[in-house]
Amino acid sequence: MSAIGTLTTHHVAVNVTDLERSLAFYADVLGFEVIGRSAEGEPEREEYAFLGRDGRLVIALWQQAEGPYEPGRPGLHHLAFEAESIDHVRAAEAALTARGTTFAYEGVVAHREGAASGGIFFHDPDGTRLEISVPKGAETAPAPSTGAPACGFF
């Protein structure tokens, strides 16, 4: 163990171009609760919202991006959420499809050939790559590529 101890992820912060649009996506569609946000009248580039579950911070949205997500730049590759079951992944897929969300693959896919884990891969309103998956339950789902994880090509 390192001298700094064991670290765990506390939350992830994502830059967005339009806080209200992103709140509608992350809160209304993905089901996160707004547990805090910037006060009315703060400068536009200081707008933010904290989202979580059961009062625990999971994701922060900061309105300070000036353009869409760029996958070729250093930084976030994708943000992955774990669902309770493959049925919950499919329910998320239905909700996202109804909203017109862009998907990287059609339907639930396995993380790699022969894997029990898998999920859906899609984009938020700014193009940030997102995943909702399960560690098991995707045994019959196809793998979108041979020899590499599904999330690596998205």
mmCIF file of C-alpha atoms in Angstrom:
data_model
loop_
_atom_site.group_PDB
_atom_site.id
_atom_site.type_symbol
_atom_site.label_atom_id
_atom_site.label_comp_id
_atom_site.label_asym_id
_atom_site.label_seq_id
_atom_site.Cartn_x
_atom_site.Cartn_y
_atom_site.Cartn_z
ATOM 1 C CA MET A 1 0.000 0.000 0.000
ATOM 2 C CA SER A 2 1.198 3.472 -0.803
ATOM 3 C CA ALA A 3 2.002 6.068 1.840
ATOM 4 C CA ILE A 4 -1.154 7.980 0.900
ATOM 5 C CA GLY A 5 -3.408 5.008 1.669
ATOM 6 C CA THR A 6 -6.163 3.553 -0.453
ATOM 7 C CA LEU A 7 -8.009 5.991 -2.686
ATOM 8 C CA THR A 8 -11.520 5.549 -4.068
ATOM 9 C CA THR A 9 -13.437 7.651 -6.570
ATOM 10 C CA HIS A 10 -15.486 10.316 -4.802
ATOM 11 C CA HIS A 11 -17.159 11.874 -7.839
ATOM 12 C CA VAL A 12 -16.540 12.790 -11.459
ATOM 13 C CA ALA A 13 -16.907 16.334 -12.779
ATOM 14 C CA VAL A 14 -17.935 16.915 -16.374
ATOM 15 C CA ASN A 15 -17.718 20.190 -18.294
ATOM 16 C CA VAL A 16 -20.927 20.957 -20.176
ATOM 17 C CA THR A 17 -22.015 23.689 -22.570
ATOM 18 C CA ASP A 18 -25.588 24.083 -21.273
ATOM 19 C CA LEU A 19 -26.263 23.229 -17.640
ATOM 20 C CA GLU A 20 -30.060 23.069 -17.970
ATOM 21 C CA ARG A 21 -29.871 20.737 -20.966
ATOM 22 C CA SER A 22 -27.374 18.487 -19.170
ATOM 23 C CA LEU A 23 -29.476 18.485 -15.993
ATOM 24 C CA ALA A 24 -32.463 17.321 -18.032
ATOM 25 C CA PHE A 25 -30.326 14.437 -19.309
ATOM 26 C CA TYR A 26 -28.452 13.353 -16.152
ATOM 27 C CA ALA A 27 -31.286 13.974 -13.688
ATOM 28 C CA ASP A 28 -34.450 13.356 -15.681
ATOM 29 C CA VAL A 29 -33.227 10.563 -17.976
ATOM 30 C CA LEU A 30 -30.481 8.856 -15.940
ATOM 31 C CA GLY A 31 -32.249 9.427 -12.616
ATOM 32 C CA PHE A 32 -29.635 11.277 -10.585
ATOM 33 C CA GLU A 33 -30.917 13.621 -7.865
ATOM 34 C CA VAL A 34 -29.856 17.265 -7.812
ATOM 35 C CA ILE A 35 -28.233 17.622 -4.391
ATOM 36 C CA GLY A 36 -26.813 21.119 -4.878
ATOM 37 C CA ARG A 37 -26.295 23.812 -7.465
ATOM 38 C CA SER A 38 -24.975 27.319 -7.964
ATOM 39 C CA ALA A 39 -27.032 30.229 -6.699
ATOM 40 C CA GLU A 40 -29.166 32.319 -9.030
ATOM 41 C CA GLY A 41 -27.345 35.301 -10.475
ATOM 42 C CA GLU A 42 -23.839 33.856 -10.304
ATOM 43 C CA PRO A 43 -21.782 34.544 -13.433
ATOM 44 C CA GLU A 44 -22.738 32.218 -16.293
ATOM 45 C CA ARG A 45 -19.345 30.483 -16.371
ATOM 46 C CA GLU A 46 -19.732 29.612 -12.697
ATOM 47 C CA GLU A 47 -22.952 27.608 -13.045
ATOM 48 C CA TYR A 48 -22.763 24.086 -11.676
ATOM 49 C CA ALA A 49 -24.884 21.307 -10.270
ATOM 50 C CA PHE A 50 -24.057 18.380 -8.003
ATOM 51 C CA LEU A 51 -25.922 15.145 -8.701
ATOM 52 C CA GLY A 52 -26.043 11.959 -6.716
ATOM 53 C CA ARG A 53 -28.040 9.226 -5.084
ATOM 54 C CA ASP A 54 -29.253 9.121 -1.503
ATOM 55 C CA GLY A 55 -27.420 12.379 -0.769
ATOM 56 C CA ARG A 56 -24.063 10.966 -1.965
ATOM 57 C CA LEU A 57 -22.297 13.020 -4.658
ATOM 58 C CA VAL A 58 -21.667 11.037 -7.855
ATOM 59 C CA ILE A 59 -21.260 13.575 -10.649
ATOM 60 C CA ALA A 60 -20.765 17.326 -10.890
ATOM 61 C CA LEU A 61 -21.741 19.300 -13.977
ATOM 62 C CA TRP A 62 -19.858 22.532 -14.690
ATOM 63 C CA GLN A 63 -21.092 24.890 -17.393
ATOM 64 C CA GLN A 64 -17.728 25.998 -18.699
ATOM 65 C CA ALA A 65 -17.208 24.098 -21.960
ATOM 66 C CA GLU A 66 -17.291 26.042 -25.206
ATOM 67 C CA GLY A 67 -17.722 23.161 -27.617
ATOM 68 C CA PRO A 68 -18.541 19.471 -27.844
ATOM 69 C CA TYR A 69 -16.563 16.658 -26.247
ATOM 70 C CA GLU A 70 -13.427 15.789 -28.220
ATOM 71 C CA PRO A 71 -12.435 12.123 -27.856
ATOM 72 C CA GLY A 72 -8.954 12.694 -29.302
ATOM 73 C CA ARG A 73 -7.892 15.106 -26.539
ATOM 74 C CA PRO A 74 -6.239 14.042 -23.278
ATOM 75 C CA GLY A 75 -8.611 13.509 -20.392
ATOM 76 C CA LEU A 76 -11.814 11.559 -20.006
ATOM 77 C CA HIS A 77 -12.235 8.580 -22.354
ATOM 78 C CA HIS A 78 -15.696 7.650 -21.104
ATOM 79 C CA LEU A 79 -17.741 7.605 -17.921
ATOM 80 C CA ALA A 80 -19.201 4.239 -16.895
ATOM 81 C CA PHE A 81 -22.094 3.512 -14.555
ATOM 82 C CA GLU A 82 -22.908 0.053 -13.188
ATOM 83 C CA ALA A 83 -26.554 -1.030 -13.210
ATOM 84 C CA GLU A 84 -28.233 -3.498 -10.857
ATOM 85 C CA SER A 85 -29.142 -5.974 -13.619
ATOM 86 C CA ILE A 86 -29.252 -6.466 -17.374
ATOM 87 C CA ASP A 87 -32.980 -5.625 -17.193
ATOM 88 C CA HIS A 88 -32.057 -2.207 -15.768
ATOM 89 C CA VAL A 89 -29.580 -1.708 -18.634
ATOM 90 C CA ARG A 90 -32.341 -2.489 -21.126
ATOM 91 C CA ALA A 91 -34.713 -0.084 -19.329
ATOM 92 C CA ALA A 92 -32.048 2.632 -19.577
ATOM 93 C CA GLU A 93 -31.632 1.840 -23.272
ATOM 94 C CA ALA A 94 -35.388 2.274 -23.812
ATOM 95 C CA ALA A 95 -35.450 5.604 -21.939
ATOM 96 C CA LEU A 96 -32.420 6.882 -23.843
ATOM 97 C CA THR A 97 -33.822 5.729 -27.191
ATOM 98 C CA ALA A 98 -37.093 7.549 -26.468
ATOM 99 C CA ARG A 99 -35.064 10.695 -25.868
ATOM 100 C CA GLY A 100 -33.229 10.360 -29.202
ATOM 101 C CA THR A 101 -29.840 9.606 -27.642
ATOM 102 C CA THR A 102 -26.972 8.620 -29.951
ATOM 103 C CA PHE A 103 -25.571 5.116 -29.326
ATOM 104 C CA ALA A 104 -22.160 3.759 -30.288
ATOM 105 C CA TYR A 105 -23.549 0.235 -30.859
ATOM 106 C CA GLU A 106 -27.007 -1.145 -31.442
ATOM 107 C CA GLY A 107 -28.450 -2.744 -28.311
ATOM 108 C CA VAL A 108 -26.642 -4.356 -25.401
ATOM 109 C CA VAL A 109 -23.157 -5.597 -26.292
ATOM 110 C CA ALA A 110 -20.637 -7.718 -24.414
ATOM 111 C CA HIS A 111 -17.458 -6.041 -23.204
ATOM 112 C CA ARG A 112 -15.471 -8.558 -25.248
ATOM 113 C CA GLU A 113 -15.988 -11.917 -26.940
ATOM 114 C CA GLY A 114 -17.280 -14.511 -24.473
ATOM 115 C CA ALA A 115 -17.653 -12.021 -21.613
ATOM 116 C CA ALA A 116 -20.543 -12.113 -19.151
ATOM 117 C CA SER A 117 -20.218 -8.354 -18.644
ATOM 118 C CA GLY A 118 -21.598 -5.795 -21.042
ATOM 119 C CA GLY A 119 -23.956 -2.930 -21.526
ATOM 120 C CA ILE A 120 -24.887 0.063 -23.639
ATOM 121 C CA PHE A 121 -22.602 2.804 -24.920
ATOM 122 C CA PHE A 122 -23.997 6.233 -25.756
ATOM 123 C CA HIS A 123 -23.360 9.993 -25.705
ATOM 124 C CA ASP A 124 -24.631 12.800 -23.472
ATOM 125 C CA PRO A 125 -25.919 16.067 -25.025
ATOM 126 C CA ASP A 126 -22.340 17.388 -25.397
ATOM 127 C CA GLY A 127 -21.021 14.156 -26.908
ATOM 128 C CA THR A 128 -19.322 12.835 -23.754
ATOM 129 C CA ARG A 129 -19.113 9.061 -24.024
ATOM 130 C CA LEU A 130 -21.096 7.155 -21.395
ATOM 131 C CA GLU A 131 -21.642 3.503 -20.528
ATOM 132 C CA ILE A 132 -24.210 1.660 -18.417
ATOM 133 C CA SER A 133 -23.172 -1.930 -17.836
ATOM 134 C CA VAL A 134 -23.378 -4.961 -15.578
ATOM 135 C CA PRO A 135 -20.657 -7.424 -14.506
ATOM 136 C CA LYS A 136 -22.821 -10.386 -15.562
ATOM 137 C CA GLY A 137 -25.972 -10.965 -17.551
ATOM 138 C CA ALA A 138 -24.711 -10.085 -21.036
ATOM 139 C CA GLU A 139 -23.496 -13.614 -21.845
ATOM 140 C CA THR A 140 -25.648 -13.842 -24.981
ATOM 141 C CA ALA A 141 -24.935 -10.319 -26.223
ATOM 142 C CA PRO A 142 -22.673 -9.931 -29.249
ATOM 143 C CA ALA A 143 -19.231 -8.379 -28.974
ATOM 144 C CA PRO A 144 -18.902 -5.442 -31.400
ATOM 145 C CA SER A 145 -15.237 -6.173 -32.108
ATOM 146 C CA THR A 146 -12.836 -9.065 -31.850
ATOM 147 C CA GLY A 147 -9.938 -8.956 -29.426
ATOM 148 C CA ALA A 148 -10.597 -5.615 -27.725
ATOM 149 C CA PRO A 149 -13.068 -4.302 -25.160
ATOM 150 C CA ALA A 150 -16.234 -2.652 -26.513
ATOM 151 C CA CYS A 151 -15.506 0.476 -24.476
ATOM 152 C CA GLY A 152 -12.106 0.917 -26.135
ATOM 153 C CA PHE A 153 -13.527 1.666 -29.563
ATOM 154 C CA PHE A 154 -16.231 4.016 -28.476
#
